[in-house]
Short mmCIF file of C-alpha atoms and ligand atoms in Angstrom, two decimals:
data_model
loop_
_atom_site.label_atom_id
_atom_site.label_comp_id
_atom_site.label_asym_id
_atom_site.label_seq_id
_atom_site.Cartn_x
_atom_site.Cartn_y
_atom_site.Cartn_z
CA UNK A 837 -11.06 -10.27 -20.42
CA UNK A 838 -9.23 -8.20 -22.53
CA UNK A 839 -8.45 -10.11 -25.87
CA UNK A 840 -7.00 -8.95 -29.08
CA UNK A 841 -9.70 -8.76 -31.72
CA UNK A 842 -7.31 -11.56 -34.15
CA UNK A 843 -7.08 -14.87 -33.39
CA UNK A 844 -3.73 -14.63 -35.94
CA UNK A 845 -2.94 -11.00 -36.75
CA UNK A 846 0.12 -12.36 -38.54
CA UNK A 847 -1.09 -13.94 -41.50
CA UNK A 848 -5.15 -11.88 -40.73
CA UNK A 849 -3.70 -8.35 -41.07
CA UNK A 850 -1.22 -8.71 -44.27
CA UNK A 851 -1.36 -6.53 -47.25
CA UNK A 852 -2.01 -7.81 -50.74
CA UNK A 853 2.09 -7.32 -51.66
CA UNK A 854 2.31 -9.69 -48.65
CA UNK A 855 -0.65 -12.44 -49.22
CA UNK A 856 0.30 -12.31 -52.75
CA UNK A 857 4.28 -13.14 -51.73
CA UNK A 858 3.32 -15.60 -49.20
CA UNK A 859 0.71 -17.50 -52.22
CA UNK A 860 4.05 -17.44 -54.37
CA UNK A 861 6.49 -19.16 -52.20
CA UNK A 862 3.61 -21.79 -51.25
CA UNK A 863 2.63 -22.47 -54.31
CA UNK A 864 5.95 -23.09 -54.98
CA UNK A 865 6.27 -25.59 -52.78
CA UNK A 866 2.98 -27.06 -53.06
CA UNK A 867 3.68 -27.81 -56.41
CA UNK A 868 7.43 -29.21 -55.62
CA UNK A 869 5.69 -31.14 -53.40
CA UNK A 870 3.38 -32.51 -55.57
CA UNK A 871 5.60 -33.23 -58.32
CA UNK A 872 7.35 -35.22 -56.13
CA UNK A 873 5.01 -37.10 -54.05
CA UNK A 874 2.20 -37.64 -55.80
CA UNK A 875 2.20 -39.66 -59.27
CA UNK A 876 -0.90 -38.50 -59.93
CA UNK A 877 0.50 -35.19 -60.37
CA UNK A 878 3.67 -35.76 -61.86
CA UNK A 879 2.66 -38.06 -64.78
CA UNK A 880 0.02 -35.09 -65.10
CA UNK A 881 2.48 -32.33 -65.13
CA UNK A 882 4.70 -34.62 -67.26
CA UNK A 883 2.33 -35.01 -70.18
CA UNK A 884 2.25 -31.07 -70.68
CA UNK A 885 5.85 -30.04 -69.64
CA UNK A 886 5.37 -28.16 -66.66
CA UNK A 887 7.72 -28.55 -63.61
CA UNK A 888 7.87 -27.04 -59.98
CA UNK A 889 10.44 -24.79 -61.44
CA UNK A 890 8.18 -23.63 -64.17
CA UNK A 891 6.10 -21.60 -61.34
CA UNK A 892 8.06 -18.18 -61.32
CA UNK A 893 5.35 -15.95 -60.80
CA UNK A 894 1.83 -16.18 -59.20
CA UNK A 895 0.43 -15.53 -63.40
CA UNK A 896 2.09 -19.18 -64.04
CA UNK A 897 -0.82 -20.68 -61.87
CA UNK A 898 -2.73 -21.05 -65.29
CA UNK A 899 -0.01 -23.12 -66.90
CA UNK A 900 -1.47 -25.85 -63.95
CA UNK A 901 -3.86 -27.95 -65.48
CA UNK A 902 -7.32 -28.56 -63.01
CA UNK A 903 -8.22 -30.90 -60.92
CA UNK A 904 -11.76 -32.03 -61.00
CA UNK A 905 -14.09 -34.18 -58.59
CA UNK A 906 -13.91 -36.55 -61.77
CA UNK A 907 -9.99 -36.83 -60.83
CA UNK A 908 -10.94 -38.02 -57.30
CA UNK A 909 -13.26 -40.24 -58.18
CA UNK A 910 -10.84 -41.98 -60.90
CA UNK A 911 -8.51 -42.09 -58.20
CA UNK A 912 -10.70 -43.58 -55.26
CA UNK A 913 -9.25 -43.89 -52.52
CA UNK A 914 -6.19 -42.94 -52.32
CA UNK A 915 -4.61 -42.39 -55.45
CA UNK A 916 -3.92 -38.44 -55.42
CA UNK A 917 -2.35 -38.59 -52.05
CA UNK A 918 1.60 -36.71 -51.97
CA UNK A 919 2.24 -38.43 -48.84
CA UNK A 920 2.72 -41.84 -47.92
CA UNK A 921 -0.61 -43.57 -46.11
CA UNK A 922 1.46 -44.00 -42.98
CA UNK A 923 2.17 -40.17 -42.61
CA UNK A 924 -2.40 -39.78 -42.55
CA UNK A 925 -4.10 -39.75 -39.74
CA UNK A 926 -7.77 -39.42 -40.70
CA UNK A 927 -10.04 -39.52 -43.55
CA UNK A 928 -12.68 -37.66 -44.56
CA UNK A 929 -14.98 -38.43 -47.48
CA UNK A 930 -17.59 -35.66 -48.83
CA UNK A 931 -21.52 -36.43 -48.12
CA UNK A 932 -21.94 -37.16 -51.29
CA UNK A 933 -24.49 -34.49 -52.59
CA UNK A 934 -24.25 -35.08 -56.10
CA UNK A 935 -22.56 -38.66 -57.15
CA UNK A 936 -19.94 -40.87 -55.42
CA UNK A 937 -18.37 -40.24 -52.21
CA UNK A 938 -14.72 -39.13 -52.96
CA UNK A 939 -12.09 -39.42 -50.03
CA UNK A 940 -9.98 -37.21 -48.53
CA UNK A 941 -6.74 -37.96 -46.78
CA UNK A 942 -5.23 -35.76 -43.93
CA UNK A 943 -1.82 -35.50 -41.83
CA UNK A 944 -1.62 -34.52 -38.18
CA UNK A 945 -0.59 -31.21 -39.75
CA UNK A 946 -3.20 -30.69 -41.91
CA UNK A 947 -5.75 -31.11 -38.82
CA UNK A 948 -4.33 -28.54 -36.95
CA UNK A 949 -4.40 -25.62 -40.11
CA UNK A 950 -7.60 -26.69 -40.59
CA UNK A 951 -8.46 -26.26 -36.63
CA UNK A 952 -6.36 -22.73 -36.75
CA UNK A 953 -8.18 -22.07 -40.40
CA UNK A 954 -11.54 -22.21 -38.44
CA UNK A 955 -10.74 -21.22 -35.02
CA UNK A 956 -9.75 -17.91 -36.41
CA UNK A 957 -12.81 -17.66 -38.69
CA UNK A 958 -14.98 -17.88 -35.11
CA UNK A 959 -12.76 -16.05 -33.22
CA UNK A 960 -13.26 -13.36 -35.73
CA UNK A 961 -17.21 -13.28 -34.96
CA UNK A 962 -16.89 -12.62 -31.18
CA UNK A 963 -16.06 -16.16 -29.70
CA UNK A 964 -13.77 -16.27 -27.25
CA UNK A 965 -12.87 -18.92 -24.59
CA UNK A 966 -15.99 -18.31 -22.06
CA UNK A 967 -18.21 -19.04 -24.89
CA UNK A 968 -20.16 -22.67 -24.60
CA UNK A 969 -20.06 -23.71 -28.19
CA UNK A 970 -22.97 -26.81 -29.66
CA UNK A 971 -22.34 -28.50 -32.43
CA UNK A 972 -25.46 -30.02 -34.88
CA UNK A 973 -23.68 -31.36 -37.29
CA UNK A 974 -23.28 -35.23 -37.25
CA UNK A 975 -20.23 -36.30 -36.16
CA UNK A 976 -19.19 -38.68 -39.27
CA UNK A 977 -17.59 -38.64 -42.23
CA UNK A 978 -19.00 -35.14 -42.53
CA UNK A 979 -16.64 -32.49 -42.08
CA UNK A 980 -19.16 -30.45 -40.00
CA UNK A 981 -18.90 -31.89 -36.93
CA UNK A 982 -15.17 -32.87 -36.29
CA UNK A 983 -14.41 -30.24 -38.20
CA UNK A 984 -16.03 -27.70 -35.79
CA UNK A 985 -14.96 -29.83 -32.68
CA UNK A 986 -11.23 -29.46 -33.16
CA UNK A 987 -11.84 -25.73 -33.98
CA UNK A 988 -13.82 -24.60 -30.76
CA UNK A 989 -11.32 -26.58 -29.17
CA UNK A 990 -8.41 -24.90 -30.16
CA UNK A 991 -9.92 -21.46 -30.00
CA UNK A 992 -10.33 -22.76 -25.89
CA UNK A 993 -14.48 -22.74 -25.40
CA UNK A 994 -16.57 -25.47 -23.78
CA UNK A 995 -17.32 -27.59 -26.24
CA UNK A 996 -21.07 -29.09 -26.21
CA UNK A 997 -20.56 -32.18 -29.10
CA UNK A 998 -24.41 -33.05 -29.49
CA UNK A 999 -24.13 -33.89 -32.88
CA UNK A 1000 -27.32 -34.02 -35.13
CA UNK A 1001 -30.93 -34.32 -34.71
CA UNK A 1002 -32.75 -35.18 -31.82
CA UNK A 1003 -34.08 -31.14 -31.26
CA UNK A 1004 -35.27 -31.94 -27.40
CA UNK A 1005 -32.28 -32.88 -26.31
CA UNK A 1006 -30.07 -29.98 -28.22
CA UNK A 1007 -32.81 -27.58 -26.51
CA UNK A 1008 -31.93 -29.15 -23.13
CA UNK A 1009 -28.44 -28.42 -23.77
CA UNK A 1010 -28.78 -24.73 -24.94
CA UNK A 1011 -31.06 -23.75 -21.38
CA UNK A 1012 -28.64 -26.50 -19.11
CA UNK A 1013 -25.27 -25.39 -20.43
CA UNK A 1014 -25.59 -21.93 -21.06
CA UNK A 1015 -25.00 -21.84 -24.29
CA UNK A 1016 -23.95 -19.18 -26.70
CA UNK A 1017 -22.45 -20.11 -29.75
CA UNK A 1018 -24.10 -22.67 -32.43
CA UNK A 1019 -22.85 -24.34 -35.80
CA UNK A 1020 -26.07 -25.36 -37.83
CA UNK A 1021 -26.94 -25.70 -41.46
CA UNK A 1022 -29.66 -22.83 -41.95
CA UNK A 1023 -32.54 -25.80 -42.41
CA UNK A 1024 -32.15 -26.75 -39.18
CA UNK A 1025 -31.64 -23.66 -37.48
CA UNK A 1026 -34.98 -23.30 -38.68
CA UNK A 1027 -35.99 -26.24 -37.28
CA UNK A 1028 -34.57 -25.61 -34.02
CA UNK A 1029 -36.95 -22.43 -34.24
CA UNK A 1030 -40.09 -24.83 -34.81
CA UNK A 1031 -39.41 -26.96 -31.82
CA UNK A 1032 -38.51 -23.84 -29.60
CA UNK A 1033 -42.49 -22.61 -29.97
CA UNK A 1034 -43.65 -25.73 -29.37
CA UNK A 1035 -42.00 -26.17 -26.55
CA UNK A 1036 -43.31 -22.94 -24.92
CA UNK A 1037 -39.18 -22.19 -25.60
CA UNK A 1038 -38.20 -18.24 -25.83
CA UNK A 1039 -34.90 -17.89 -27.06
CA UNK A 1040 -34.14 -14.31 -26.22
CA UNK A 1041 -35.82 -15.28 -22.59
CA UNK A 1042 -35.00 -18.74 -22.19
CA UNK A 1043 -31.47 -19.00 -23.64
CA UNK A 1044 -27.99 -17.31 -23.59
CA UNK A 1045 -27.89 -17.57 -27.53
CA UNK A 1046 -25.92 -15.16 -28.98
CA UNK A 1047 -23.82 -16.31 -32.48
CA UNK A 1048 -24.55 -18.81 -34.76
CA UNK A 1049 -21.98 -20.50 -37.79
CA UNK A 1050 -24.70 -21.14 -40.78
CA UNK A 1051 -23.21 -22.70 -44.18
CA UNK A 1052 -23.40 -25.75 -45.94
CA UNK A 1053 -25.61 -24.80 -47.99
CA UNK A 1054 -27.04 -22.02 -49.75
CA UNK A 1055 -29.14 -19.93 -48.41
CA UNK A 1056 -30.16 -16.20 -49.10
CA UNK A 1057 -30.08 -12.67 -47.23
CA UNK A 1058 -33.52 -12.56 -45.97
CA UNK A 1059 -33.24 -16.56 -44.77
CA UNK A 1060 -30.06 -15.26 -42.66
CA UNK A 1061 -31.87 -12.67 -41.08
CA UNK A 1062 -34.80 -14.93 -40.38
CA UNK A 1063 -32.77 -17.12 -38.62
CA UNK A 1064 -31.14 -13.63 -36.78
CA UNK A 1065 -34.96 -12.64 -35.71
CA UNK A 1066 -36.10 -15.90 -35.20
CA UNK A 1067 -33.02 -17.50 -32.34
CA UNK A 1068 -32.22 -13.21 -31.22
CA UNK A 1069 -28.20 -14.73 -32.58
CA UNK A 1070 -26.14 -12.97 -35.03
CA UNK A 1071 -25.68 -15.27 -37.57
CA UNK A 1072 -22.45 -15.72 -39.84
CA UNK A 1073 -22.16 -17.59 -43.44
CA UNK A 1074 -19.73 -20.56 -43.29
CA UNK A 1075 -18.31 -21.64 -46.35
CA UNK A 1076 -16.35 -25.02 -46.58
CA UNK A 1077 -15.96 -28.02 -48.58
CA UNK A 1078 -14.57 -31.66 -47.99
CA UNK A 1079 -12.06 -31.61 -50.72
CA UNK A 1080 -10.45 -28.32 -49.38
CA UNK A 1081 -10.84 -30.13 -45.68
CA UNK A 1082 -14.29 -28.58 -44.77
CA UNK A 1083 -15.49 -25.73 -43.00
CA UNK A 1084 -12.81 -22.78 -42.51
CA UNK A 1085 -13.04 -21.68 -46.08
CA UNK A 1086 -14.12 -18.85 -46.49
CA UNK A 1087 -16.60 -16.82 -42.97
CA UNK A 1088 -18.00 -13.74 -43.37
CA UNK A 1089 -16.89 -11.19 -40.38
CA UNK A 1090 -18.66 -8.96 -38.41
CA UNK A 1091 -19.27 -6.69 -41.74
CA UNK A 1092 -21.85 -9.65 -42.59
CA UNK A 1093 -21.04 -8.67 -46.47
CA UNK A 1094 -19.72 -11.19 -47.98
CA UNK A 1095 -17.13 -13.93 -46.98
CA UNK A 1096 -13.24 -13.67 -46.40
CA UNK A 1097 -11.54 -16.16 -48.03
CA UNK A 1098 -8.33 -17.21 -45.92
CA UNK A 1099 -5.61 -16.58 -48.84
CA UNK A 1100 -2.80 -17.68 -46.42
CA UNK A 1101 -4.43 -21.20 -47.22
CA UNK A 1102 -5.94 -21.15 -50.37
CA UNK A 1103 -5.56 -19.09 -53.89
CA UNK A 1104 -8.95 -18.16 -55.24
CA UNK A 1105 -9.62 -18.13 -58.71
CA UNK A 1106 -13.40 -17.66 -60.54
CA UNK A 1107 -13.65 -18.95 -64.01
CA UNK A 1108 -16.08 -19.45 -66.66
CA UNK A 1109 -16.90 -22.79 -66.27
CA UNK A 1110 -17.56 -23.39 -70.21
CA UNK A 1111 -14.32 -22.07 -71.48
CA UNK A 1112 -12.33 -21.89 -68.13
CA UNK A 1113 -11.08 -18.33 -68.43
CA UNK A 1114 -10.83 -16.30 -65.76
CA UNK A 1115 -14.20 -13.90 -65.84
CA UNK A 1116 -13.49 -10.13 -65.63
CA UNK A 1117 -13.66 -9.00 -61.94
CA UNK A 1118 -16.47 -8.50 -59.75
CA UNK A 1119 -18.80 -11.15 -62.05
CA UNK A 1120 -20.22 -14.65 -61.30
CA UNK A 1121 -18.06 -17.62 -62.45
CA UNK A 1122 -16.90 -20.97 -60.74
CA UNK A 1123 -15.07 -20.72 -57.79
CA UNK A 1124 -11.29 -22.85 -58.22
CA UNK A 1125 -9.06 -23.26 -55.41
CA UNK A 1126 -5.53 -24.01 -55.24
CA UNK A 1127 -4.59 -25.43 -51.50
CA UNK A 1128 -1.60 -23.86 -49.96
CA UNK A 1129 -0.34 -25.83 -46.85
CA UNK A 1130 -1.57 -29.12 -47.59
CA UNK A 1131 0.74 -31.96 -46.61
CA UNK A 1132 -1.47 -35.28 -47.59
CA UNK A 1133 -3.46 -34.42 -50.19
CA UNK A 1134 -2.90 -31.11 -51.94
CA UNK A 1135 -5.06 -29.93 -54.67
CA UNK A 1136 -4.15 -27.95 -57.77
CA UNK A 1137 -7.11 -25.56 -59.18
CA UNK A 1138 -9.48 -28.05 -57.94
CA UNK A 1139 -12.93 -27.05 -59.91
CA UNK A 1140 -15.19 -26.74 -56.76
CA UNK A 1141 -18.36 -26.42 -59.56
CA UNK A 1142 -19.67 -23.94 -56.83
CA UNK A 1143 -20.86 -20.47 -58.17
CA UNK A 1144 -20.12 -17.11 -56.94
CA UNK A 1145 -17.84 -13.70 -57.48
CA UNK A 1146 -15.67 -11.91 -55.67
CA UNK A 1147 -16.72 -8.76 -53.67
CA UNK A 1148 -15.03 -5.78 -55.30
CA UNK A 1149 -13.60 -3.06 -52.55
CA UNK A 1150 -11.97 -3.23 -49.46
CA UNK A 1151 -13.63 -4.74 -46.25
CA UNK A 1152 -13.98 -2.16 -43.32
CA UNK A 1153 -12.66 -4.71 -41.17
CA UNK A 1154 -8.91 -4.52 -42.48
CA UNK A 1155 -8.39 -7.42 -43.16
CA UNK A 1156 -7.17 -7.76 -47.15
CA UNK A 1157 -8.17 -11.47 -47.61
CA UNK A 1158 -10.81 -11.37 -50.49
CA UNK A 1159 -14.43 -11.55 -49.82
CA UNK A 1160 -16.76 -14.46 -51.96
CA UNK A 1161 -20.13 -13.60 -52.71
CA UNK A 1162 -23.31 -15.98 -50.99
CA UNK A 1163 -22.94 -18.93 -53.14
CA UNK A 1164 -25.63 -19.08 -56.07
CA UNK A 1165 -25.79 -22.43 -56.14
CA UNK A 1166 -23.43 -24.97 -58.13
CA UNK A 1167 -22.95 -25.72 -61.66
CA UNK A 1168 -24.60 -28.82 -61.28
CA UNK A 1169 -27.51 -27.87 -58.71
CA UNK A 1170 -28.89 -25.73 -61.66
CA UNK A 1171 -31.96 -26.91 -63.35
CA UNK A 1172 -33.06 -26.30 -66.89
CA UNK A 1173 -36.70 -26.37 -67.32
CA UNK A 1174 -37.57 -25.49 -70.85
CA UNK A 1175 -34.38 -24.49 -72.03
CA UNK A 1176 -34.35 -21.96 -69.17
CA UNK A 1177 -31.53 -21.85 -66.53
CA UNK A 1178 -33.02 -21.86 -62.74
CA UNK A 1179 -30.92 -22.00 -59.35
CA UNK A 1180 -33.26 -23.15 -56.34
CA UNK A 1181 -31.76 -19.92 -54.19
CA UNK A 1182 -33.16 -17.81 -56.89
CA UNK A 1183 -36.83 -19.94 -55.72
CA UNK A 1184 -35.57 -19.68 -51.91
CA UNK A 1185 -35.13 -15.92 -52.58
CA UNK A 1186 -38.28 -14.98 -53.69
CA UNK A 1187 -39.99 -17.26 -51.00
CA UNK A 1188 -37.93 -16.14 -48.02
CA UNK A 1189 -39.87 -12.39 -48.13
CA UNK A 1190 -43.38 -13.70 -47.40
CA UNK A 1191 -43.79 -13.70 -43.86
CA UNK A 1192 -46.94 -15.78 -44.35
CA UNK A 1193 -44.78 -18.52 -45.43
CA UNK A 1194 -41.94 -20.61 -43.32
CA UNK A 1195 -38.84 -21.55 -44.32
CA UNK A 1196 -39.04 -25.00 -45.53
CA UNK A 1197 -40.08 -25.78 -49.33
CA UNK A 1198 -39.59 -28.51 -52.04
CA UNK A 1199 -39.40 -28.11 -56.01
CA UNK A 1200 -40.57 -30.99 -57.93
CA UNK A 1201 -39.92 -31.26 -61.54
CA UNK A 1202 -42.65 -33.22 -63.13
CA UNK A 1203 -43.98 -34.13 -66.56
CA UNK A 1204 -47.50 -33.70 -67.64
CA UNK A 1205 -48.97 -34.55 -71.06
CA UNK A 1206 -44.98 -34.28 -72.60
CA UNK A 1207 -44.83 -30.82 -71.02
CA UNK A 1208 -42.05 -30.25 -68.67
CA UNK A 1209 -43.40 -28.40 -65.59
CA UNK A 1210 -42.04 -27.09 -62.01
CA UNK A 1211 -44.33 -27.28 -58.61
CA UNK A 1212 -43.29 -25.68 -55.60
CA UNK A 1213 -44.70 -26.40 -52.58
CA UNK A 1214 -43.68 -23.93 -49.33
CA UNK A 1215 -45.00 -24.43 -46.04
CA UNK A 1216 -47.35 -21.65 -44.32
CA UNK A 1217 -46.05 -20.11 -41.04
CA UNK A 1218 -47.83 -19.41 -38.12
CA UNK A 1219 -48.54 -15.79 -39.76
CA UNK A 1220 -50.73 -16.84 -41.87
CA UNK A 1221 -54.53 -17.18 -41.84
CA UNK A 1222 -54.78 -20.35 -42.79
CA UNK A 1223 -59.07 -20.24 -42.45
CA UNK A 1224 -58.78 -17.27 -44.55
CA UNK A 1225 -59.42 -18.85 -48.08
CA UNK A 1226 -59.50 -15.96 -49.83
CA UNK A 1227 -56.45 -14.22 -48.41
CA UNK A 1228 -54.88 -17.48 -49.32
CA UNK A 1229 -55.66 -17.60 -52.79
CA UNK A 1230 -54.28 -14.20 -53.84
CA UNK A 1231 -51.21 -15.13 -51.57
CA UNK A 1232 -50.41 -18.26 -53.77
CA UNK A 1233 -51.66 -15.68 -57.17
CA UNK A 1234 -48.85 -13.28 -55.65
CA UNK A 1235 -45.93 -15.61 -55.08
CA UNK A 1236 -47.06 -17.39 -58.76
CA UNK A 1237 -46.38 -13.92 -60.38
CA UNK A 1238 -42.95 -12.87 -57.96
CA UNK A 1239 -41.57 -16.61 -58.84
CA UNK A 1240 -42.50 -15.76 -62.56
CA UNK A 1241 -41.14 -12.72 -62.81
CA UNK A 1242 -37.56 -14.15 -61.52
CA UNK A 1243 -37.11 -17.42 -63.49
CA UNK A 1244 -39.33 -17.22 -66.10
CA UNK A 1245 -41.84 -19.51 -66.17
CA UNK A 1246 -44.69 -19.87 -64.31
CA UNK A 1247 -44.71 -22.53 -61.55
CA UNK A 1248 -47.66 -24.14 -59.81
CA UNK A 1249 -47.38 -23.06 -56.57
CA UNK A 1250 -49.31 -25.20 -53.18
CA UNK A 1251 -48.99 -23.65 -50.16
CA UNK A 1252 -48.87 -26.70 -47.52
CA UNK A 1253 -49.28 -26.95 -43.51
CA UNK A 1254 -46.60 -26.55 -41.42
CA UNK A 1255 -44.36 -29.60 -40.74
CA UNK A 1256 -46.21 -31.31 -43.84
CA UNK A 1257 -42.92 -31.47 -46.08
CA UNK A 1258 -40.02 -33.87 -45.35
CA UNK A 1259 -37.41 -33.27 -42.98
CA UNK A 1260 -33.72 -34.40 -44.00
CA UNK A 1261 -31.38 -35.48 -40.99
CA UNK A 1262 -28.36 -33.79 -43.18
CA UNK A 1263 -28.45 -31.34 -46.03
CA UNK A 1264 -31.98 -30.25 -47.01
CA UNK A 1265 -33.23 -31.73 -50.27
CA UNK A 1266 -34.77 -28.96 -52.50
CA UNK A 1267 -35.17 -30.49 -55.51
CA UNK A 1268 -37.14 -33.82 -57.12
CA UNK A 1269 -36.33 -34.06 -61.00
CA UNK A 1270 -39.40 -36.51 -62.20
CA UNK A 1271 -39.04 -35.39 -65.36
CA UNK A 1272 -39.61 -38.11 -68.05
CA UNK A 1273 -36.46 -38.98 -70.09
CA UNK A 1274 -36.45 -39.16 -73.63
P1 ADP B 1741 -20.95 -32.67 -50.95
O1 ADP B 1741 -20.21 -32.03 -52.09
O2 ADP B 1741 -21.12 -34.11 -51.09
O3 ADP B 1741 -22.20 -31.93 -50.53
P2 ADP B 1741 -19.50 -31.38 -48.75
O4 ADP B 1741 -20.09 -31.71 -47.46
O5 ADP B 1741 -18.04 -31.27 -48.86
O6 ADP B 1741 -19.95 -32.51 -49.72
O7 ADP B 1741 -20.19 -30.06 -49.26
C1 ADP B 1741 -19.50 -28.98 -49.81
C2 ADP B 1741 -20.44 -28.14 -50.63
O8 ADP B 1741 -21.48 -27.59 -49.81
C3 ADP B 1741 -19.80 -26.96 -51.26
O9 ADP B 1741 -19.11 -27.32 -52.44
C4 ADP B 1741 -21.00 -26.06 -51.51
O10 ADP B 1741 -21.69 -26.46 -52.67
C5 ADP B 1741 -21.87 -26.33 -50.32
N1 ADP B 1741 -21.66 -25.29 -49.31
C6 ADP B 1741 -20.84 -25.33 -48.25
N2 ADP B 1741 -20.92 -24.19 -47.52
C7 ADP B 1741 -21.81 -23.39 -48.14
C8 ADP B 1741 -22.32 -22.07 -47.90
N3 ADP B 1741 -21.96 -21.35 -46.86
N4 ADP B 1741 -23.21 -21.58 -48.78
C9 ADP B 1741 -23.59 -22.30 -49.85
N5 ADP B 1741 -23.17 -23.54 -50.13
C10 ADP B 1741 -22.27 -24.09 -49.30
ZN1 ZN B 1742 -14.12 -8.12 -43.18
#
């Protein structure tokens, strides 16, 4: 069938004179909205003098204090909330990566944006409604697998809600039901891969793979296009958090070059996240987003702590929504190790062009004799020699000096047996900190 490549050319194909008047008269009335609904926000605004009518143009954003996970947490459960609890319909509450669960409250109306907010995003990668779309995510509290549900749902594909883990039975479903479309945090798309091969499973041969959502978590370029040569899929970063609803974000398109963040929904802002000032264009800061259409629970420059820049240029795709950079991690994922400022993906990075190794790894953070040290133990994959001691040796000499060279300091690398590290049901765990504590 015929389709047209948008899923909503009205709000996909504006200008920036048009996103830009569209963010105004939203923000507008996001912030009427939560002046008025949400005491949280008024006593807020109160304390510094700012009203709804104090937004006059899109500059007057800055005069909005932030909102911070901190805020959430103080206000557990529901204490941020613009609408009354009887006008919610669901709540969602993040997974809890770094500290407390914090709880998100959504109308009916919210739902559907968020369906239409990712429903376009995968529409925008080639799926259309004779797609059979699986879901890995667990269908819980996180936002992954709902999220996706209602999405592929709305765009009109078969939906196949396996839900996470158990790798047989998701390989079942790919060869029984055809399918061509896959959400999956890049860990366990890697996974998948694993089981495949022992299974005697070819992808290209066996099934009708063909696109696959990846996000979640960071990950870098080469671990994307392992994933691409591994599963024979195209595979597009996903970019979502709970507080903002989850995924839908931000999705790269078929440019593959860096992620378009839906501006119809959300204003983008990156900021140093010392002295919150904006950073001059193009560089890495923290990403803060301002939610546009939220009914329950809006959220005013919500710090997201998450690290990135926006792409300079115009996409070739058209469409003018800004692109975000992969994520480099977040402001409190990074590690200092002797006063020196490390991001796992920087680790991931380096490790993800060996072709000897696979794609799982762990960094432990240890302390011997009062020295602070880092170990980093990777997997082999099935390309490497693993009787050949020798070629092993300089292998682990080679990575020692590549990881050196990017963060640093020297760290003791192992190179381990495949399947030896531990497997994670949800997000991968990449980092132990065993430091000692003084
Ligand atoms: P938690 O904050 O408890 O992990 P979420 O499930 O809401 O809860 O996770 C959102 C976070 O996941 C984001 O703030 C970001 O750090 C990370 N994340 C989501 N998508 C991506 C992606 N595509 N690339 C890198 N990191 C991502
Ligand atoms: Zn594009």
């Amino acid at each position: 069938m015929d389709y047209s490549p948008y899923f909503n050319p009205e709000f996909e194909l504006l200008d920036r004179g048009q996103i830009e008047a569209l963010q105004l008269k939203r923000l507008q009335d996001t912030m009427a909205h939560c002046y008025h609904g949400s005491p949280f926000y008024r006593k807020r605004l109160d304390s510094i003098g700012v009203k709804p009518e104090s937004i006059k143009t899109l500059d007057d954003l800055r005069r909005i204090p932030f909102t911070t996970k901190q805020d959430l947490r103080d206000t557990y459960p529901f204490g941020i909330a613009s609408v009354p609890l009887d006008q919610c319909v669901r709540l969602h509450s993040s997974s809890g990566t770094t500290g407390n669960p914090t709880v998100v409250l959504h109308s009916a109306k919210d739902l559907h944006e968020w369906a239409n907010a990712l429903a376009r995003s995968l529409w925008m990668v080639g799926c259309r409604p004779e797609d059979v779309f699986q879901n890995t995510s667990g269908y819980g509290m996180f936002t992954g697998g709902l999220g996706f549900q209602y999405a592929a749902e709305l765009l009109g594909m078969l939906t196949v809600p396996a839900g996470a883990g158990n790798t047989l039975r998701q390989l079942k479903f790919f060869t029984d039901f055809g399918t061509t479309v896959v959400h999956a945090i890049p860990s366990y798309a890697a996974r998948l891969y694993e089981v495949m091969c022992q299974q005697g499973i070819d992808p290209r041969r066996d099934t009708k793979l063909k696109i696959m959502a990846i996000g979640a978590e960071p990950h870098s370029e080469d671990t994307r296009k392992r994933i691409e040569d591994m599963l024979g899929v195209k595979a597009y970063n996903s970019f979502g958090m709970s507080e903002m609803c989850g995924p839908g974000v931000a999705f790269e398109c078929k440019e593959q070059n860096g992620m378009h963040i839906w501006e119809d929904y959300y204003i983008v802002e990156i900021v140093d996240p010392d002295t919150l000032e904006p950073v001059p264009e193009g560089e890495v800061g923290e990403l803060v987003l301002t939610t546009l259409n939220r009914e329950a629970m809006p959220l005013l420059r919500y710090r997201t702590r998450d690290l990135t820049r926006i792409l300079p240029g115009k996409c070739p795709c058209g469409r003018e929504h800004k692109r975000l950079d992969r994520m480099k991690g977040r402001s409190d994922d990074m590690m200092i190790l002797k006063g020196v400022n490390i991001f796992p993906i920087q680790i991931e990075t380096i490790l993800a062009q060996y072709k000897e190794l696979a794609s799982d790894y762990l960094i432990t953070l240890d302390t011997f004799e009062d020295n602070d040290g880092m170990t980093v133990e990777v997997e082999l994959s099935d390309r490497a020699n693993v009787d050949d001691y020798a070629a092993l040796q300089n292998l682990n000499k080679d990575i020692t000096r590549a990881l050196r060279d990017e963060i640093l300091i020297t760290p003791k690398v192992k190179l381990v047996p495949k399947g030896s590290l531990p497997r994670s049901e949800g997000k991968a765990v990449r980092v132990k900190d065993l430091r000692k504590k003084y």
